[in-house]
GROMACS .gro file of C-alpha atoms in nm:
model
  198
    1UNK     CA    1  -2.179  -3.485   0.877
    2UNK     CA    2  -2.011  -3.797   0.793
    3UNK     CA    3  -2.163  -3.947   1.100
    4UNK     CA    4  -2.515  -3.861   0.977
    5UNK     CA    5  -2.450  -4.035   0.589
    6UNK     CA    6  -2.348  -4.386   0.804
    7UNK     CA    7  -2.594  -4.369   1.025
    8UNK     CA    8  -2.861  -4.328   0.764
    9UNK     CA    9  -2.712  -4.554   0.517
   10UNK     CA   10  -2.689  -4.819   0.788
   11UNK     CA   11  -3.043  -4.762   0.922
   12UNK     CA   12  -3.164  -4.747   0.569
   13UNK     CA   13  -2.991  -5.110   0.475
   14UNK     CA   14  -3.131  -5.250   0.854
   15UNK     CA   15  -3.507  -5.157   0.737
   16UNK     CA   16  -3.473  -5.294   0.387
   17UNK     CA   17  -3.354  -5.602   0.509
   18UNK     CA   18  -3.667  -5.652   0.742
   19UNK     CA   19  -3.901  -5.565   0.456
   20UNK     CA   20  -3.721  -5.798   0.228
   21UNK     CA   21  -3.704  -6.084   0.528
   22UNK     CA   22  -4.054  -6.056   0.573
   23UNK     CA   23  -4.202  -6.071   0.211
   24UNK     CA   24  -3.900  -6.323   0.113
   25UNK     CA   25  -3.792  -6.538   0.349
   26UNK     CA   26  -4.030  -6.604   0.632
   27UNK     CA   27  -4.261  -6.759   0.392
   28UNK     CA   28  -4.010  -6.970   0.333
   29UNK     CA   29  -3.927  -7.144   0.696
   30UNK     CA   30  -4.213  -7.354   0.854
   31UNK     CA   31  -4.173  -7.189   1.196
   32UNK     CA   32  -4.236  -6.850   1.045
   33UNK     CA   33  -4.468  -6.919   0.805
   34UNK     CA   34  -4.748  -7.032   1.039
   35UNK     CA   35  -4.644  -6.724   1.235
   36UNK     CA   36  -4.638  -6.471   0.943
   37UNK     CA   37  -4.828  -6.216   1.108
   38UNK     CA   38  -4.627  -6.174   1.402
   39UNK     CA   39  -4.320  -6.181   1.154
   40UNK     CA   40  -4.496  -5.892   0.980
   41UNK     CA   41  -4.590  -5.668   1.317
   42UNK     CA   42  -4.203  -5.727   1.406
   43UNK     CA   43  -4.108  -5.658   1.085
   44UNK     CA   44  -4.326  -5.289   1.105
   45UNK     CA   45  -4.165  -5.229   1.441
   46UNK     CA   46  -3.791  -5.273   1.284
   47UNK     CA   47  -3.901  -5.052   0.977
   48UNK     CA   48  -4.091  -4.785   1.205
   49UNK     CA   49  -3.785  -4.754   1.439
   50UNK     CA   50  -3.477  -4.741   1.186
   51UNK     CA   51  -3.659  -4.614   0.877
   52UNK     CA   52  -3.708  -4.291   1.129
   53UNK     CA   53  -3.375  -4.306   1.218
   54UNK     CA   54  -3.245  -4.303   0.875
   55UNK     CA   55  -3.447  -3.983   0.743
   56UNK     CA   56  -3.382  -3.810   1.007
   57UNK     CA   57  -2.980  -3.877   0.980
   58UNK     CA   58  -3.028  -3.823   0.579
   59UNK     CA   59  -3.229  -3.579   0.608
   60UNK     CA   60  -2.958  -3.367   0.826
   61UNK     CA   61  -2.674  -3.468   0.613
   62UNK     CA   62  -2.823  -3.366   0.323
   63UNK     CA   63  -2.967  -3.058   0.484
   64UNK     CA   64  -2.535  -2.971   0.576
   65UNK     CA   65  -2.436  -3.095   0.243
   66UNK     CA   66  -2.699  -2.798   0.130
   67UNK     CA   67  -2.575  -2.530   0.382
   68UNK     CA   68  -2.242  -2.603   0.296
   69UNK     CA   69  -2.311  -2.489  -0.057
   70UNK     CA   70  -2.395  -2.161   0.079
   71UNK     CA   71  -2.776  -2.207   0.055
   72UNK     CA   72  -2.767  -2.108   0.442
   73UNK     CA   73  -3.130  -2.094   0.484
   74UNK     CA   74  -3.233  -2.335   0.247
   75UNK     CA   75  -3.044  -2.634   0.453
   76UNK     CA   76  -3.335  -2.626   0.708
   77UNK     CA   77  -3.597  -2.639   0.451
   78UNK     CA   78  -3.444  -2.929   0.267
   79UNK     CA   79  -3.383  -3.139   0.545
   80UNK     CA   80  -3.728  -3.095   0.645
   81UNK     CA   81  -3.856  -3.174   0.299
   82UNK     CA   82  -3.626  -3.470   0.328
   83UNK     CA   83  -3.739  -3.580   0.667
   84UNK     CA   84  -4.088  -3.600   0.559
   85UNK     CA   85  -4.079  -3.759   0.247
   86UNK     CA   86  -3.873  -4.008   0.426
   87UNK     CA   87  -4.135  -4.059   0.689
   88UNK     CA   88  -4.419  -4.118   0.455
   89UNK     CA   89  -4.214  -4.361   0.316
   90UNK     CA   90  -4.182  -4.520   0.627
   91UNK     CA   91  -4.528  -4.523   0.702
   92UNK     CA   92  -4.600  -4.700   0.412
   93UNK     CA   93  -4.397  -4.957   0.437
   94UNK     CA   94  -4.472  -5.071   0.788
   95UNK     CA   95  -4.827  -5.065   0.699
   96UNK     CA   96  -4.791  -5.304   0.395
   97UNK     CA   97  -4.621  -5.526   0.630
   98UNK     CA   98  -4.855  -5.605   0.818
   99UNK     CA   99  -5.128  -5.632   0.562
  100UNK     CA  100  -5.262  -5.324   0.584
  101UNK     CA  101  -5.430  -5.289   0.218
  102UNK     CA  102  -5.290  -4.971   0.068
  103UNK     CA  103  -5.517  -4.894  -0.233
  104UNK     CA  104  -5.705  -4.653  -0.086
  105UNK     CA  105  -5.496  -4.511   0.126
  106UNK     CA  106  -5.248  -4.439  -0.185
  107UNK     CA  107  -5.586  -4.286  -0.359
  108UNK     CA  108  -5.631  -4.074  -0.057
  109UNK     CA  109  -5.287  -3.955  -0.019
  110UNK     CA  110  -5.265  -3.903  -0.421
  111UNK     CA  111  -5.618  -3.670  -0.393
  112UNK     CA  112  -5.457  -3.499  -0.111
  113UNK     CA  113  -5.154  -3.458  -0.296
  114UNK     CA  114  -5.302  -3.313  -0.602
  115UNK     CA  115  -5.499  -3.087  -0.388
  116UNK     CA  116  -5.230  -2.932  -0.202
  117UNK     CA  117  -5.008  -2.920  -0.511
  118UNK     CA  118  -5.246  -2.709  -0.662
  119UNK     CA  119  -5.347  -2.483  -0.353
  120UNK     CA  120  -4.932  -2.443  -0.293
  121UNK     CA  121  -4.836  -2.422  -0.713
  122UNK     CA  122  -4.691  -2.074  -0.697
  123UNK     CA  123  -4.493  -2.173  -0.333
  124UNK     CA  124  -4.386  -2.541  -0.511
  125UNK     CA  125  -4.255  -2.372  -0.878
  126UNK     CA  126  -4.025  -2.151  -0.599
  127UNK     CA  127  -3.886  -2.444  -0.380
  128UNK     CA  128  -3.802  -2.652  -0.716
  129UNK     CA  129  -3.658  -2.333  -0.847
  130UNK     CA  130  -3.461  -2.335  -0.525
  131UNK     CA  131  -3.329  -2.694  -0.608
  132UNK     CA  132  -3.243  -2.567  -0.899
  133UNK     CA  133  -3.047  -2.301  -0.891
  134UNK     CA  134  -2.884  -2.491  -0.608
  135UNK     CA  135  -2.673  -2.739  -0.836
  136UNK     CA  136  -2.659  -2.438  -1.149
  137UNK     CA  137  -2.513  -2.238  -0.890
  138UNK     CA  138  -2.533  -1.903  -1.121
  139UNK     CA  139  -2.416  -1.650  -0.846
  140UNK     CA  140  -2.314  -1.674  -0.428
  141UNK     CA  141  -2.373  -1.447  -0.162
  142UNK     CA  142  -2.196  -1.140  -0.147
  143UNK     CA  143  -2.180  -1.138  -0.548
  144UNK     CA  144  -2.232  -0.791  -0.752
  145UNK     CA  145  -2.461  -0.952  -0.992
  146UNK     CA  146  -2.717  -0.763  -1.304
  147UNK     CA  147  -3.066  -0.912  -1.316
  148UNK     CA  148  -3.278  -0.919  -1.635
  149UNK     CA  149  -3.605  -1.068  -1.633
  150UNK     CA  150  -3.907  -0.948  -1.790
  151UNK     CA  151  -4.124  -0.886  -1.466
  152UNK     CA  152  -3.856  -0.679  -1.318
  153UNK     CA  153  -3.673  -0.481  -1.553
  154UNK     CA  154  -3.265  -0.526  -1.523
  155UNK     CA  155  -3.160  -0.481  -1.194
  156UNK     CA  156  -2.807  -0.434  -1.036
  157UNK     CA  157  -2.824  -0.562  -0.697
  158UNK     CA  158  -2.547  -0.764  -0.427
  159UNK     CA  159  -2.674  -1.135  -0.320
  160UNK     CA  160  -2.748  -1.095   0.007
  161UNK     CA  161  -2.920  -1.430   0.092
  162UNK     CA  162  -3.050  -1.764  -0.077
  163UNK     CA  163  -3.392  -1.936   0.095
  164UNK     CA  164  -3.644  -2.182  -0.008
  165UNK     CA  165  -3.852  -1.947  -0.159
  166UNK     CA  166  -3.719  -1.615  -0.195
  167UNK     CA  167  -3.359  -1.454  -0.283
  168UNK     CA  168  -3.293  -1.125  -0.072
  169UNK     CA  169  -3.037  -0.870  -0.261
  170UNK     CA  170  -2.972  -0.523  -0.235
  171UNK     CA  171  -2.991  -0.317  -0.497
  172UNK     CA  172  -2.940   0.138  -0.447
  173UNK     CA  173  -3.310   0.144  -0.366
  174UNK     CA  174  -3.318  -0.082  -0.083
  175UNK     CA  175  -3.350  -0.444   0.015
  176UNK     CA  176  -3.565  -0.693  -0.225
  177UNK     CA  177  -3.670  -0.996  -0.197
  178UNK     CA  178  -3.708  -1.159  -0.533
  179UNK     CA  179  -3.911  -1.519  -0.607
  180UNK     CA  180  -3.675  -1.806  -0.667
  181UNK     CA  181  -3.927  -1.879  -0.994
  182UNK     CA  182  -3.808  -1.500  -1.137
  183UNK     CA  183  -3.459  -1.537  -1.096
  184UNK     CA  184  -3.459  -1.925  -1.234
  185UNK     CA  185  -3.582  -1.720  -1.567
  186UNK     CA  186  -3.395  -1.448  -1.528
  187UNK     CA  187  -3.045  -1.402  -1.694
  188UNK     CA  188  -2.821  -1.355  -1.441
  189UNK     CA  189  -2.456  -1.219  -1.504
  190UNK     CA  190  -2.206  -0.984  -1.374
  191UNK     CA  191  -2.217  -0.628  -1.435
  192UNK     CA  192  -1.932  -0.436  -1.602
  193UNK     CA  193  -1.881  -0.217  -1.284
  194UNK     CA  194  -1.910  -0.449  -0.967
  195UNK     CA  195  -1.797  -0.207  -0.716
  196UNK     CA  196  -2.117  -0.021  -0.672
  197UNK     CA  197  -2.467  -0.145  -0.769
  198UNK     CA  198  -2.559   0.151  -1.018
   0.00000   0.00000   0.00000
């Protein structure tokens, strides 16, 4: 894991540096400056290859760093999330550096944004709710815990597994999966009598 935070942090530092060499300091030596193009497509390249490098190692680290919190199957999600973000980042960059004018494309991506944030609301409220209850860290698997929420009555039920979207317990009737948006509102505590769920 530790080997995954350098990596990234040192990829990371390697593409700044080219971004900040290229709209800094080659306009400021002759040689470069009547070569700034080239500088620029060089420049990309180095951002391209170590700003992958970097979300990819960031993205895993954080992705452990999750796991290890006993979110097992979130981990994969967030590093994912991570990833991507991380390469759309990267993508932009490298194509500002070598002039590419990105007005358009930022209106583009914002329309497709705000169309697929609206299509995916009800899937986006449950991964934030994820994050969440991540760092409030209100119960852990294997937990005995009592469930009030509005939509689902009070519930007794053991934490059986945290995801991305959905929180599997069981409760006397069976196994349930519950929305990570219900149990963000939900009060969550333990029951009086942990040793059986009823």
């Amino acid at each position: 894991m530790k080997a995954n935070w350098f990596k990234g942090i040192l990829s990371g530092l390697i593409a700044i540096g080219a971004i900040l060499f290229r709209s800094q300091v080659a306009h400021h030596v002759s040689f470069l400056a009547n070569n700034i193009h080239l500088v620029g497509w060089i420049a990309a390249l180095i951002v391209l290859f170590t700003g992958i490098i970097c979300a990819r190692n960031l993205g895993s680290a954080i992705g452990e760093f999750v796991t290890n919190r006993k979110f097992w199957s979130a981990g994969a999600g967030v590093r994912i999330v991570i990833t991507g973000f991380g390469y759309v980042i990267v993508l932009i960059s490298a194509l500002s550096l070598v002039g590419i004018s990105l007005g358009r494309l930022l209106v583009s991506v914002g329309l497709l944004g705000v169309i697929l944030g609206i299509a995916a609301q009800q899937s986006l409220g449950n991964f934030f709710a994820a994050l969440v209850l991540l760092v409030a860290h209100p119960y852990s698997i294997g937990d005995y815990v009592e469930i009030r929420s509005g939509g689902i009555g009070t519930l007794r039920a053991k934490i059986l597994e945290t995801g991305l979207t959905y929180v599997t317990v069981e409760t006397d009737e069976g196994i349930l999966k519950i929305p990570n948006s219900v149990m963000l509102s939900a009060g969550i505590g333990k029951p009086n009598d942990s040793s059986s769920l009823n």
